[in-house]
mmCIF file with all atom_site columns, C-alpha atoms in Angstrom:
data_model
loop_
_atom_site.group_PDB
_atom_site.id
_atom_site.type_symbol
_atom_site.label_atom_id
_atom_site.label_alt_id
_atom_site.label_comp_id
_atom_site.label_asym_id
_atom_site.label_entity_id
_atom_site.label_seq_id
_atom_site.pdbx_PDB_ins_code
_atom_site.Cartn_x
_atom_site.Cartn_y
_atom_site.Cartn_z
_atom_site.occupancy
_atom_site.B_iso_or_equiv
_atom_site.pdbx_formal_charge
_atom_site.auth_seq_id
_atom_site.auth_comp_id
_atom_site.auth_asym_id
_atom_site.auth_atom_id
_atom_site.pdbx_PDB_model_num
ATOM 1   C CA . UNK G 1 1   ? 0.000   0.000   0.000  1.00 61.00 ? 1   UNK G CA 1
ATOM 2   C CA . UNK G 1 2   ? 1.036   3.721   -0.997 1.00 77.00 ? 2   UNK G CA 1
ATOM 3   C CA . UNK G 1 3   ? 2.062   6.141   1.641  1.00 89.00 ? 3   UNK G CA 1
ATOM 4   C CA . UNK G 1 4   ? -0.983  8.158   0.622  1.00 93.00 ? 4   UNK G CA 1
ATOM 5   C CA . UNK G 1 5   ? -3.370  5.625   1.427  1.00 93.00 ? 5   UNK G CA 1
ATOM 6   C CA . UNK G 1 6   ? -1.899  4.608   4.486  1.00 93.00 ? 6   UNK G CA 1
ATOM 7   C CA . UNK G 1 7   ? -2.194  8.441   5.207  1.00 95.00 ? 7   UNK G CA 1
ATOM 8   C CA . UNK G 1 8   ? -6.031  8.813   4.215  1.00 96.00 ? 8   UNK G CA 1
ATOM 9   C CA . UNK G 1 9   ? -6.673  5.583   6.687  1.00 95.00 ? 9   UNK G CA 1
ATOM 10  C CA . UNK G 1 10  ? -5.111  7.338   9.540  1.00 94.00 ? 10  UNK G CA 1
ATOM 11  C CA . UNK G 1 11  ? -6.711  10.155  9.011  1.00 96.00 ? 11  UNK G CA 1
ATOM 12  C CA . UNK G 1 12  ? -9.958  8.683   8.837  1.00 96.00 ? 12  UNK G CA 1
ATOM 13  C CA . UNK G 1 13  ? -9.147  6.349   11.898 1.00 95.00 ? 13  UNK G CA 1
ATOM 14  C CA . UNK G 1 14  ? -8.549  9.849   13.784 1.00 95.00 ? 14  UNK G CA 1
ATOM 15  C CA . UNK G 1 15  ? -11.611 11.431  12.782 1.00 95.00 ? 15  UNK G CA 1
ATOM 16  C CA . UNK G 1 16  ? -13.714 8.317   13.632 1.00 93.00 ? 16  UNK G CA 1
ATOM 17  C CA . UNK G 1 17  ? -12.282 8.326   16.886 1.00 91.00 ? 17  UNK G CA 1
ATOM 18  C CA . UNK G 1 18  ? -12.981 12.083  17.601 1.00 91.00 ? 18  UNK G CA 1
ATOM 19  C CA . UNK G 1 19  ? -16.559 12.256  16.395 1.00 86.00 ? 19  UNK G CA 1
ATOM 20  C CA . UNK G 1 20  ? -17.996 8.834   15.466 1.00 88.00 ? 20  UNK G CA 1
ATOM 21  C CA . UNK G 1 21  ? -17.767 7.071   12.661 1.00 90.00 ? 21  UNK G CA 1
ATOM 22  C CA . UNK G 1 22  ? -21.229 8.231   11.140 1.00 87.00 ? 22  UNK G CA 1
ATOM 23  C CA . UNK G 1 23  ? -20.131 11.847  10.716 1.00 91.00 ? 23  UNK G CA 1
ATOM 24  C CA . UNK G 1 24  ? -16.854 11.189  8.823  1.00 94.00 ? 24  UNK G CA 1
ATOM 25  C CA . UNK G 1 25  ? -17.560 12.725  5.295  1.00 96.00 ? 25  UNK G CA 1
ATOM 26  C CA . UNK G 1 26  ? -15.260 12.115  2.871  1.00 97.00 ? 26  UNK G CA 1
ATOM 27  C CA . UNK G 1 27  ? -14.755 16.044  2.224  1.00 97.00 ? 27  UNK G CA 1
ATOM 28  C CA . UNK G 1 28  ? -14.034 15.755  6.281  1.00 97.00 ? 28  UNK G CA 1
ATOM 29  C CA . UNK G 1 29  ? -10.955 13.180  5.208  1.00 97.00 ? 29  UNK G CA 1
ATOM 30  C CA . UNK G 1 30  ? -9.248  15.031  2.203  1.00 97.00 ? 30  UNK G CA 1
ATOM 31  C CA . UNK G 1 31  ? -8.999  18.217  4.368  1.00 97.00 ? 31  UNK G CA 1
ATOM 32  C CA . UNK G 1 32  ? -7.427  16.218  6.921  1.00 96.00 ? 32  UNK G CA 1
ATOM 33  C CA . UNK G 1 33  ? -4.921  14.622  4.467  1.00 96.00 ? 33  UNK G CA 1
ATOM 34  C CA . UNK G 1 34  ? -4.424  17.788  2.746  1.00 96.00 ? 34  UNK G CA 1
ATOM 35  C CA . UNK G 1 35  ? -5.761  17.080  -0.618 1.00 96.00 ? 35  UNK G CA 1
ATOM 36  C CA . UNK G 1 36  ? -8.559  17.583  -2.787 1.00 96.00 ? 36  UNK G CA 1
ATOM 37  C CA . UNK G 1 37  ? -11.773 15.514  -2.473 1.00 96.00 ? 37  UNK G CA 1
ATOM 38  C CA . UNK G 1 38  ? -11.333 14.592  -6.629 1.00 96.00 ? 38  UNK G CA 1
ATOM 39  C CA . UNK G 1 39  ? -8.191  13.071  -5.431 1.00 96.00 ? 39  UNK G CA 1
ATOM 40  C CA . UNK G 1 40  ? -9.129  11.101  -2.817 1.00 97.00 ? 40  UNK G CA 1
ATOM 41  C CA . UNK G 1 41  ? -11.992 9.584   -4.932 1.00 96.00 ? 41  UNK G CA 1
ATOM 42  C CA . UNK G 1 42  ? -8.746  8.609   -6.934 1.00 95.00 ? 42  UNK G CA 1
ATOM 43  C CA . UNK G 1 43  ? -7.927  6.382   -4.044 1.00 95.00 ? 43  UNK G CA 1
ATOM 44  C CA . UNK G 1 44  ? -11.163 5.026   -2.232 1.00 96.00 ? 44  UNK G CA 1
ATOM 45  C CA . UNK G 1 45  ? -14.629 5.234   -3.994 1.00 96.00 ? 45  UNK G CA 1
ATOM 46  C CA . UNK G 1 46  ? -16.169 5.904   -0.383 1.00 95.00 ? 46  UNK G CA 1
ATOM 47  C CA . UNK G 1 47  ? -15.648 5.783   3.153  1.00 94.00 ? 47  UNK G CA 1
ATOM 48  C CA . UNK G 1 48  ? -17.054 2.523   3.833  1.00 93.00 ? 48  UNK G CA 1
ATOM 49  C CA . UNK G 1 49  ? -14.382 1.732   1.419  1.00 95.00 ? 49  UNK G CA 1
ATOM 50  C CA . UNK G 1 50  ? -11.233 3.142   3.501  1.00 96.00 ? 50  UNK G CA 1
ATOM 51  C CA . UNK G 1 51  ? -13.081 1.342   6.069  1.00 95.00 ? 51  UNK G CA 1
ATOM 52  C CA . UNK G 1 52  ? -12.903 -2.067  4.744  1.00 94.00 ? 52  UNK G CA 1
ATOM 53  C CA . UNK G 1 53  ? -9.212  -1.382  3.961  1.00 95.00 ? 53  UNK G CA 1
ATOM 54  C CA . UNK G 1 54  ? -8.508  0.316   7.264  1.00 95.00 ? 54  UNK G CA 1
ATOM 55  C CA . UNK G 1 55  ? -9.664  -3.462  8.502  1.00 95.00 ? 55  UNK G CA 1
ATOM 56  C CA . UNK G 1 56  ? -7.396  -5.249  6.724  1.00 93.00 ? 56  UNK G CA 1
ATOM 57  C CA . UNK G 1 57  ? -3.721  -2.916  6.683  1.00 93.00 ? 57  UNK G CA 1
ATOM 58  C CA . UNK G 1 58  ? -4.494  -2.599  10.621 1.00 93.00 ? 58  UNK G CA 1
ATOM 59  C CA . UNK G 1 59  ? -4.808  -5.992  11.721 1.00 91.00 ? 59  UNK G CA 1
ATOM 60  C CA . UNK G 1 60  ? -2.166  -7.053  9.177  1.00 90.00 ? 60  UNK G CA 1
ATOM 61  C CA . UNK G 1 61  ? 0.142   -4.931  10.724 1.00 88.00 ? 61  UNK G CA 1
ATOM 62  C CA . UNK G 1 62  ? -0.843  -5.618  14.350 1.00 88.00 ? 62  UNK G CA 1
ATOM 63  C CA . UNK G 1 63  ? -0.119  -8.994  14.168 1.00 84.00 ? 63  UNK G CA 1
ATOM 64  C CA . UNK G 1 64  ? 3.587   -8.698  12.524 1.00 82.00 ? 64  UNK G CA 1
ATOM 65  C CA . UNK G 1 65  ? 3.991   -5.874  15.476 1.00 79.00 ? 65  UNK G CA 1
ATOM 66  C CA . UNK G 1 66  ? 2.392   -8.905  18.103 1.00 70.00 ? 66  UNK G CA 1
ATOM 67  C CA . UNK G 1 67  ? 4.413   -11.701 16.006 1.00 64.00 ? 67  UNK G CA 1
ATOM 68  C CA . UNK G 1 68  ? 1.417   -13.736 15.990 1.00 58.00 ? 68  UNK G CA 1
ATOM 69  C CA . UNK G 1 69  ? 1.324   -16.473 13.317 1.00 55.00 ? 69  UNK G CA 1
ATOM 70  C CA . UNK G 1 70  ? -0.093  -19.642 12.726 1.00 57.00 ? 70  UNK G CA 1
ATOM 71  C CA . UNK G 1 71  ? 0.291   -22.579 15.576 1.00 65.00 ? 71  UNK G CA 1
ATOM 72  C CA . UNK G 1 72  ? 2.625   -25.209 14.769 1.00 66.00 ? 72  UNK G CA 1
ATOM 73  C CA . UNK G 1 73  ? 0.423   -28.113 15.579 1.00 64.00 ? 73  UNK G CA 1
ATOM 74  C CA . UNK G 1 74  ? 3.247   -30.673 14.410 1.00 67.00 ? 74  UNK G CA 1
ATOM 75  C CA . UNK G 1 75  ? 5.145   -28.901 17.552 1.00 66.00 ? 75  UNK G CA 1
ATOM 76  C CA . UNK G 1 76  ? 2.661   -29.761 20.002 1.00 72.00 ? 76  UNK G CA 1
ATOM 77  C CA . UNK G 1 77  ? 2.768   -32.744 22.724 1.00 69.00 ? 77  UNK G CA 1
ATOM 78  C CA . UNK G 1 78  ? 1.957   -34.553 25.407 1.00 61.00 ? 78  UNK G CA 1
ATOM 79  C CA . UNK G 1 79  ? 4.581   -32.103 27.131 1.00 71.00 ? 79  UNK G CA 1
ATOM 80  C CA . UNK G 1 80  ? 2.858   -28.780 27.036 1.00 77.00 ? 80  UNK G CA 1
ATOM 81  C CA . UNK G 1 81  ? -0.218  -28.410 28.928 1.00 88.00 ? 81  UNK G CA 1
ATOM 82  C CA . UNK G 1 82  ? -3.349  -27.548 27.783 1.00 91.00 ? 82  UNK G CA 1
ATOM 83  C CA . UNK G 1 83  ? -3.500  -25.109 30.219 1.00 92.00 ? 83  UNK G CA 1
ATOM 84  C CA . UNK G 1 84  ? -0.020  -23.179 28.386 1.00 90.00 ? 84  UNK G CA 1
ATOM 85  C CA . UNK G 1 85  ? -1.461  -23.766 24.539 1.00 91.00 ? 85  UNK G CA 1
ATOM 86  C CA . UNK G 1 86  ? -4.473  -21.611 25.075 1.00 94.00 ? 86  UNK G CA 1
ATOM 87  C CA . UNK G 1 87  ? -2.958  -19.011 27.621 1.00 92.00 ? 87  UNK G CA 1
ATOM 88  C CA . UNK G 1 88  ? -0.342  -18.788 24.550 1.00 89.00 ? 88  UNK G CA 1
ATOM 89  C CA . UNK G 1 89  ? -2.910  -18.378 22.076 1.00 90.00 ? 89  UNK G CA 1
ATOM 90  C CA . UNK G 1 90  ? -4.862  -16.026 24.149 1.00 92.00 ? 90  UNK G CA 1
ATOM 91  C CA . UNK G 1 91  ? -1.867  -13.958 24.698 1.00 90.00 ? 91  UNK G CA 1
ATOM 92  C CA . UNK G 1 92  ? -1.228  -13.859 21.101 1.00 88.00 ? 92  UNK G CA 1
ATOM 93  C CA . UNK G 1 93  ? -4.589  -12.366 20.702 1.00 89.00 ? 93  UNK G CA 1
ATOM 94  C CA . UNK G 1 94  ? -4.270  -10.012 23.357 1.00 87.00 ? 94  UNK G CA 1
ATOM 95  C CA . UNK G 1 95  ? -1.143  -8.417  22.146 1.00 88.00 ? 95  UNK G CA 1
ATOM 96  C CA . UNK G 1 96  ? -2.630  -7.669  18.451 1.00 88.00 ? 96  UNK G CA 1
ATOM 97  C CA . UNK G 1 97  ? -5.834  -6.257  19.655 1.00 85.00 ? 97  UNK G CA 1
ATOM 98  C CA . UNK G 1 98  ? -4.376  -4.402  21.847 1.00 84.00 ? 98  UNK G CA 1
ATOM 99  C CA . UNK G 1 99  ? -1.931  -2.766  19.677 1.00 88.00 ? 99  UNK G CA 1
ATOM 100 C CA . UNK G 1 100 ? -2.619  1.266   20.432 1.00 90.00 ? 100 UNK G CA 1
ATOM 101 C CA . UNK G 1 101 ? -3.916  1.782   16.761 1.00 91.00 ? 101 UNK G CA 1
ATOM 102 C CA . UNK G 1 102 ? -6.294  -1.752  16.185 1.00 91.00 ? 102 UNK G CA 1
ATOM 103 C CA . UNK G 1 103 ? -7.742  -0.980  19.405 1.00 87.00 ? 103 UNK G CA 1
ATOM 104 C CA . UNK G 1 104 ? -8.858  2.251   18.653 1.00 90.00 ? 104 UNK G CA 1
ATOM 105 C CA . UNK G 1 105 ? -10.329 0.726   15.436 1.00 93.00 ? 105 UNK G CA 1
ATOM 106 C CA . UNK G 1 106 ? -12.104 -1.768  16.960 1.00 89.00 ? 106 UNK G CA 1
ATOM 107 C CA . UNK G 1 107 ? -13.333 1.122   19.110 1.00 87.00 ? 107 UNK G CA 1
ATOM 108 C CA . UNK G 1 108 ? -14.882 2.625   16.648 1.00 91.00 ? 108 UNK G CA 1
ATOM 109 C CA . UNK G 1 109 ? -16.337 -0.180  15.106 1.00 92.00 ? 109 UNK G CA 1
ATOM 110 C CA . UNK G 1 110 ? -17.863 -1.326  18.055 1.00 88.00 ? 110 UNK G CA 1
ATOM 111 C CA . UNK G 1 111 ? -19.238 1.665   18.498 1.00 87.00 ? 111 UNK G CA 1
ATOM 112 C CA . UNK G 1 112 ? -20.920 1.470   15.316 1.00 90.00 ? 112 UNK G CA 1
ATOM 113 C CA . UNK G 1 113 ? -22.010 -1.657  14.570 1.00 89.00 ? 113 UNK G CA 1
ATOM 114 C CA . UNK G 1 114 ? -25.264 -1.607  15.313 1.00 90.00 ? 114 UNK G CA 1
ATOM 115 C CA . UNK G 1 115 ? -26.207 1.436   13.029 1.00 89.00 ? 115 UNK G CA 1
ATOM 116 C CA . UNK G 1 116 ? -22.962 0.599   10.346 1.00 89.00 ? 116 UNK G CA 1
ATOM 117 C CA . UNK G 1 117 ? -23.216 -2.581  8.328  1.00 91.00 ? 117 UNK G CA 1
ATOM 118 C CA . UNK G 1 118 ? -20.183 -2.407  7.145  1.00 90.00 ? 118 UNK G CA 1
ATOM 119 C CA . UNK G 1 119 ? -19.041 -2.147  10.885 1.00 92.00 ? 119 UNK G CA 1
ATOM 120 C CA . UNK G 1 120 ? -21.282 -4.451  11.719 1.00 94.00 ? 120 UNK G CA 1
ATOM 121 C CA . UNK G 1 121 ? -19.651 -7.032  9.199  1.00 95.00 ? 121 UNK G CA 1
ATOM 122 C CA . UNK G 1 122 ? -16.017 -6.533  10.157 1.00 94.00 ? 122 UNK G CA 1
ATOM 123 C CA . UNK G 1 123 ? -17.297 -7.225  13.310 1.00 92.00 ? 123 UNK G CA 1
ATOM 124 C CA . UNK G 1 124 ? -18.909 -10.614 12.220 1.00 94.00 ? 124 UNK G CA 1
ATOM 125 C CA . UNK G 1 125 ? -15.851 -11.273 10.294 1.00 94.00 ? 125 UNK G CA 1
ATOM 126 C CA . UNK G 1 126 ? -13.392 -10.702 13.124 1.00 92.00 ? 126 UNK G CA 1
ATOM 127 C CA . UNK G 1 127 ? -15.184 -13.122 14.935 1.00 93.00 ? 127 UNK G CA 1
ATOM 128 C CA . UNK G 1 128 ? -15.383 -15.485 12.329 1.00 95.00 ? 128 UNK G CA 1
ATOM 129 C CA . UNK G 1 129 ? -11.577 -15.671 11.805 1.00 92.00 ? 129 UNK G CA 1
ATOM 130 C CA . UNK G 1 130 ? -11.473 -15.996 16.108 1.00 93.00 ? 130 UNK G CA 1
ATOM 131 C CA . UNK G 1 131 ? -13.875 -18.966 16.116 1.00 96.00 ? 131 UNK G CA 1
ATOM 132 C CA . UNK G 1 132 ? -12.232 -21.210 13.020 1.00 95.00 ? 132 UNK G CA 1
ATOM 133 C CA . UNK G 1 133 ? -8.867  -20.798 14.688 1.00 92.00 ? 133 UNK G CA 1
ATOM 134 C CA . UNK G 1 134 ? -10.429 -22.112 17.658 1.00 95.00 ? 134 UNK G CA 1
ATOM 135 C CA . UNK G 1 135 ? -11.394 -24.969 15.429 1.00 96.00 ? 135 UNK G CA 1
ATOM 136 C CA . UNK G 1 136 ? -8.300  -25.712 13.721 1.00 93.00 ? 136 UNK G CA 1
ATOM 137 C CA . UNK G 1 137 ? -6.940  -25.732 17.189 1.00 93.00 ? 137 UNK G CA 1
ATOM 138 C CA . UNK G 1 138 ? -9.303  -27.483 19.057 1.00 95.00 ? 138 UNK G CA 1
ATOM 139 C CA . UNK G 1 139 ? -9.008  -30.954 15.999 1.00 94.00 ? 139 UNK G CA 1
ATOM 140 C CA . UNK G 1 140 ? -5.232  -30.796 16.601 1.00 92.00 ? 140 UNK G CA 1
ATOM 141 C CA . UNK G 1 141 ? -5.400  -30.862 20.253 1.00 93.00 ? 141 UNK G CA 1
ATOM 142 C CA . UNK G 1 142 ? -8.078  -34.083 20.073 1.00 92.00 ? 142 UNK G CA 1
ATOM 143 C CA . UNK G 1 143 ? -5.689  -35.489 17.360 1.00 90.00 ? 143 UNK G CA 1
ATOM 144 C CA . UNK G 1 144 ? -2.401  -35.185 19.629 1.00 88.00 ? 144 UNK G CA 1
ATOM 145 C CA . UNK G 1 145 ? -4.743  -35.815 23.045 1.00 90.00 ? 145 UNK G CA 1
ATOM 146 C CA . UNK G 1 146 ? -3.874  -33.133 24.819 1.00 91.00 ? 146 UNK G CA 1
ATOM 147 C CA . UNK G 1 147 ? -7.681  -32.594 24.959 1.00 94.00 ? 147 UNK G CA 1
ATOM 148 C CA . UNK G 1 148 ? -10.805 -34.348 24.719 1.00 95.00 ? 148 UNK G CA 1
ATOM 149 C CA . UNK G 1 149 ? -14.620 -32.674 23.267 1.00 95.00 ? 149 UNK G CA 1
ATOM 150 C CA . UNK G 1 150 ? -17.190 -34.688 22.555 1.00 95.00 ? 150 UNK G CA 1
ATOM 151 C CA . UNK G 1 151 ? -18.332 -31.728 19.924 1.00 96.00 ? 151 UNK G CA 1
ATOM 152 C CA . UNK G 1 152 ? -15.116 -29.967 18.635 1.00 95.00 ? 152 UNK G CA 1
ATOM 153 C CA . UNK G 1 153 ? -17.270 -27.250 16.896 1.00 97.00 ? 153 UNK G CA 1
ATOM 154 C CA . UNK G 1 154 ? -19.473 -26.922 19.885 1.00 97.00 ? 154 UNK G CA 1
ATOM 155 C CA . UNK G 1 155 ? -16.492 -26.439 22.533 1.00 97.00 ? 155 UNK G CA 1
ATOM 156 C CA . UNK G 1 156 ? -14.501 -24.043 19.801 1.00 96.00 ? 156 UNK G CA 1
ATOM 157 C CA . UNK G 1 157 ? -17.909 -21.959 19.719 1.00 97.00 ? 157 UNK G CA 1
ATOM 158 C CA . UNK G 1 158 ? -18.326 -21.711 23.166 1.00 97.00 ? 158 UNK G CA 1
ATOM 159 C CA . UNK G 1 159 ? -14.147 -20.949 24.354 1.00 97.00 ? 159 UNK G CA 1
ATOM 160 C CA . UNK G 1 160 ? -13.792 -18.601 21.090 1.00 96.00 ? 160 UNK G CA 1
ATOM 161 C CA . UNK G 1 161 ? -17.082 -16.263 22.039 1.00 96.00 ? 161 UNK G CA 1
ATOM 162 C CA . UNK G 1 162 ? -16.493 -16.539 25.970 1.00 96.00 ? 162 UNK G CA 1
ATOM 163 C CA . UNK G 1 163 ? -12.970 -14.878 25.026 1.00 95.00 ? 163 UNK G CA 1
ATOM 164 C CA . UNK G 1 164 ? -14.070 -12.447 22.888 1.00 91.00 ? 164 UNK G CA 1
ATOM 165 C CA . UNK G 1 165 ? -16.358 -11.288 25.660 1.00 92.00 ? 165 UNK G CA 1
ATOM 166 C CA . UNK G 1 166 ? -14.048 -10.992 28.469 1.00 91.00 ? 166 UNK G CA 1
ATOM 167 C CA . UNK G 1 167 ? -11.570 -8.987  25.767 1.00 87.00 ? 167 UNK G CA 1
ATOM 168 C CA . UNK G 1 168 ? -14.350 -6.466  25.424 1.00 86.00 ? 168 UNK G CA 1
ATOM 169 C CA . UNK G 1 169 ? -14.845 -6.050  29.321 1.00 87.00 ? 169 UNK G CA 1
ATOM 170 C CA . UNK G 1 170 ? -10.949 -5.639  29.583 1.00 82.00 ? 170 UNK G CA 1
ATOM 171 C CA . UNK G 1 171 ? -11.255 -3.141  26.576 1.00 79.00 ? 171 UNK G CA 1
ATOM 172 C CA . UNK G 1 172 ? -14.323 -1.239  28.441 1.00 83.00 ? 172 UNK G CA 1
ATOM 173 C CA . UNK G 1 173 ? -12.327 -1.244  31.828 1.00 83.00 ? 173 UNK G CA 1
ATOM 174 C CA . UNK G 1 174 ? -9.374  0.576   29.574 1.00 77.00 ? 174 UNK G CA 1
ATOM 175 C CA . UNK G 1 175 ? -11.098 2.875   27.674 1.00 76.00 ? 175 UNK G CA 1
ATOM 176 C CA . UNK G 1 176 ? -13.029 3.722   31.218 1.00 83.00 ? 176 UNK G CA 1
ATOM 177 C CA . UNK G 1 177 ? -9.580  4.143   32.656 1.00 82.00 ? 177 UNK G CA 1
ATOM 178 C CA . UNK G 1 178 ? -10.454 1.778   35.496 1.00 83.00 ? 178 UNK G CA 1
ATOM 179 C CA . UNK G 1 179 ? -7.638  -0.407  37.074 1.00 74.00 ? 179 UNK G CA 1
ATOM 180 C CA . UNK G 1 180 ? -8.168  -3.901  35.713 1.00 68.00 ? 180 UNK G CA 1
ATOM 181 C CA . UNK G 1 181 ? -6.870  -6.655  37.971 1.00 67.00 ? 181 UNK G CA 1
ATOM 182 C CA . UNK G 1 182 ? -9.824  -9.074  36.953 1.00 69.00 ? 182 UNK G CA 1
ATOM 183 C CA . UNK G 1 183 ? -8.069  -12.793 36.767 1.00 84.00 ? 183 UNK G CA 1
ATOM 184 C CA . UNK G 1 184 ? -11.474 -13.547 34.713 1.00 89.00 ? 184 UNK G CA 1
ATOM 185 C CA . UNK G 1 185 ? -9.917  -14.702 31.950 1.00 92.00 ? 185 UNK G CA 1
ATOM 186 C CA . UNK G 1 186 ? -6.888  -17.483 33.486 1.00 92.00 ? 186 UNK G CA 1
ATOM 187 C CA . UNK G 1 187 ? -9.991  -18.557 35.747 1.00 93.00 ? 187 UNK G CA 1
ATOM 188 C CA . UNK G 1 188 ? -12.076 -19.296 32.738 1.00 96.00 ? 188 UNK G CA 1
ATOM 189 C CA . UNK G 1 189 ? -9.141  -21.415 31.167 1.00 96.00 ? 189 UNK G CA 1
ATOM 190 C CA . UNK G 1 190 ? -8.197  -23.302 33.964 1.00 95.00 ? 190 UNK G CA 1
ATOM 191 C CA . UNK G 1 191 ? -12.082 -24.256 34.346 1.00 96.00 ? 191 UNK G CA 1
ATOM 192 C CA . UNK G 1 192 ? -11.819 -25.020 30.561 1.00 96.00 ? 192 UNK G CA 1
ATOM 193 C CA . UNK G 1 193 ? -8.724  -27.036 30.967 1.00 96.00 ? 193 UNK G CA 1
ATOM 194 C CA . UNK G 1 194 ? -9.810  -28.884 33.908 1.00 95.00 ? 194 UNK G CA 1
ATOM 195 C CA . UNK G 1 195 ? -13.039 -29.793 31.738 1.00 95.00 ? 195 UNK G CA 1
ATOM 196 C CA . UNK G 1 196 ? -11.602 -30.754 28.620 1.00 96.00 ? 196 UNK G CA 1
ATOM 197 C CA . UNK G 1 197 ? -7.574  -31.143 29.399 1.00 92.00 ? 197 UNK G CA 1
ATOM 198 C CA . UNK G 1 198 ? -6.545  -34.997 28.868 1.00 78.00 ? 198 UNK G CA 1
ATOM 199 C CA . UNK G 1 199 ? -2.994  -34.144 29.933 1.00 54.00 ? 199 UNK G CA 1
ATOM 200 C CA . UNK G 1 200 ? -1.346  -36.101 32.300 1.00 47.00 ? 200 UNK G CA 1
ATOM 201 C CA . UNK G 1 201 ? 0.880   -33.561 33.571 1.00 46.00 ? 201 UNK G CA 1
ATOM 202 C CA . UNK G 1 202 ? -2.050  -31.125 33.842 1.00 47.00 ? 202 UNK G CA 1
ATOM 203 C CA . UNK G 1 203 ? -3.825  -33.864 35.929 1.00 50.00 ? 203 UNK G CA 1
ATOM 204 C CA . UNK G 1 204 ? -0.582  -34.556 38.199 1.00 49.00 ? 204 UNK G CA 1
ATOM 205 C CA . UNK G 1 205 ? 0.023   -30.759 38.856 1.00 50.00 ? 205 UNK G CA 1
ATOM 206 C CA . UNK G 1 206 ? -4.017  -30.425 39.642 1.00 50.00 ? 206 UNK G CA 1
ATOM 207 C CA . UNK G 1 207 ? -3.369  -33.806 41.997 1.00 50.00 ? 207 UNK G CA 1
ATOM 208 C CA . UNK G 1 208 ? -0.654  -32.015 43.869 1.00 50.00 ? 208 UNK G CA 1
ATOM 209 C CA . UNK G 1 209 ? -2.389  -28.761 44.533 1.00 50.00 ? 209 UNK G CA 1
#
């Protein structure tokens, strides 16, 4: 992506955050960038456009800032805990929706969704990507027998939505500005794991405590 684009997304990302979403014209965004409207059109045919590709350069770039890539499932064993594999993918997570510029994003987006459908879809999308990882996951982890579901899918669904909701209650305490020493979310995976974990080491260290 040109420098000009990235430009017109951060300018738009700025003006989202300052006023909402809904009142970012696209006259609003070349003034901002410092160019004519005529030339902007030259670059995005609408704001829902520079939306879509705000979306997509964003959480791109969070996740190379994060280094979060795809789980080596060859690499896992009998030797990690469950317990560690999720915390570690969780983590991962964390770190690229929390970078300072995707969480303003989602921000916005949240903010809009239910009046946006393009916000609104990202939205769906996001969660999408969240809850097939899960998935993928969740096979290799029966396949290796780390864990055990009786319904892959139905476990993935529920671990995949149950973090995206404490991530939004950790994002609300943030953007509040409230101190957030919640331990919700190693509580919920150590319930998961003690559910689903067919580790042995995981049951010795449970044994011992």
């Amino acid at each position: 992506m040109n420098d000009r684009k990235n430009e017109i997304i951060k300018a738009t990302l700025e003006l989202a955050a300052e006023n909402g979403l809904g009142t970012v014209s696209m006259q609003q965004i070349a003034n901002k960038v410092g160019i004519t409207k005529a030339s902007l059109y030259n670059h995005f045919s609408s704001r829902d456009e520079i939306v879509e590709e705000m979306y997509i350069v964003l959480r791109e770039m969070s996740k190379k800032k994060a280094v979060v890539g795809g789980i080596d499932y060859d690499k896992l064993g009998s030797e990690v805990s469950l317990k560690d594999i999720l915390m570690g993918a969780v983590s991962s997570y964390q770190s690229m929706v929390n970078d300072p510029d995707m969480f303003l994003f989602y921000r916005v987006i949240m903010s809009e969704r239910t009046i946006n459908n393009v916000a609104a879809e990202i939205m769906a999308r996001e969660t999408q990507t969240m809850i097939n990882a899960t998935k993928s996951l969740f096979y290799a982890l029966e396949v290796k027998k780390i864990a055990h579901f009786d319904d892959p899918d139905a476990a993935a669904f529920s671990f995949a939505m149950t973090v995206h909701a404490i991530l939004d209650y950790e994002s609300d305490l943030k953007f509040a500005g409230l101190d957030n020493k919640s331990e919700m979310m190693s509580g919920f995976i150590e319930e998961f794991c003690r559910i689903y974990g067919n580790n042995e080491k995981e049951k010795k260290d449970e044994q011992r405590k």
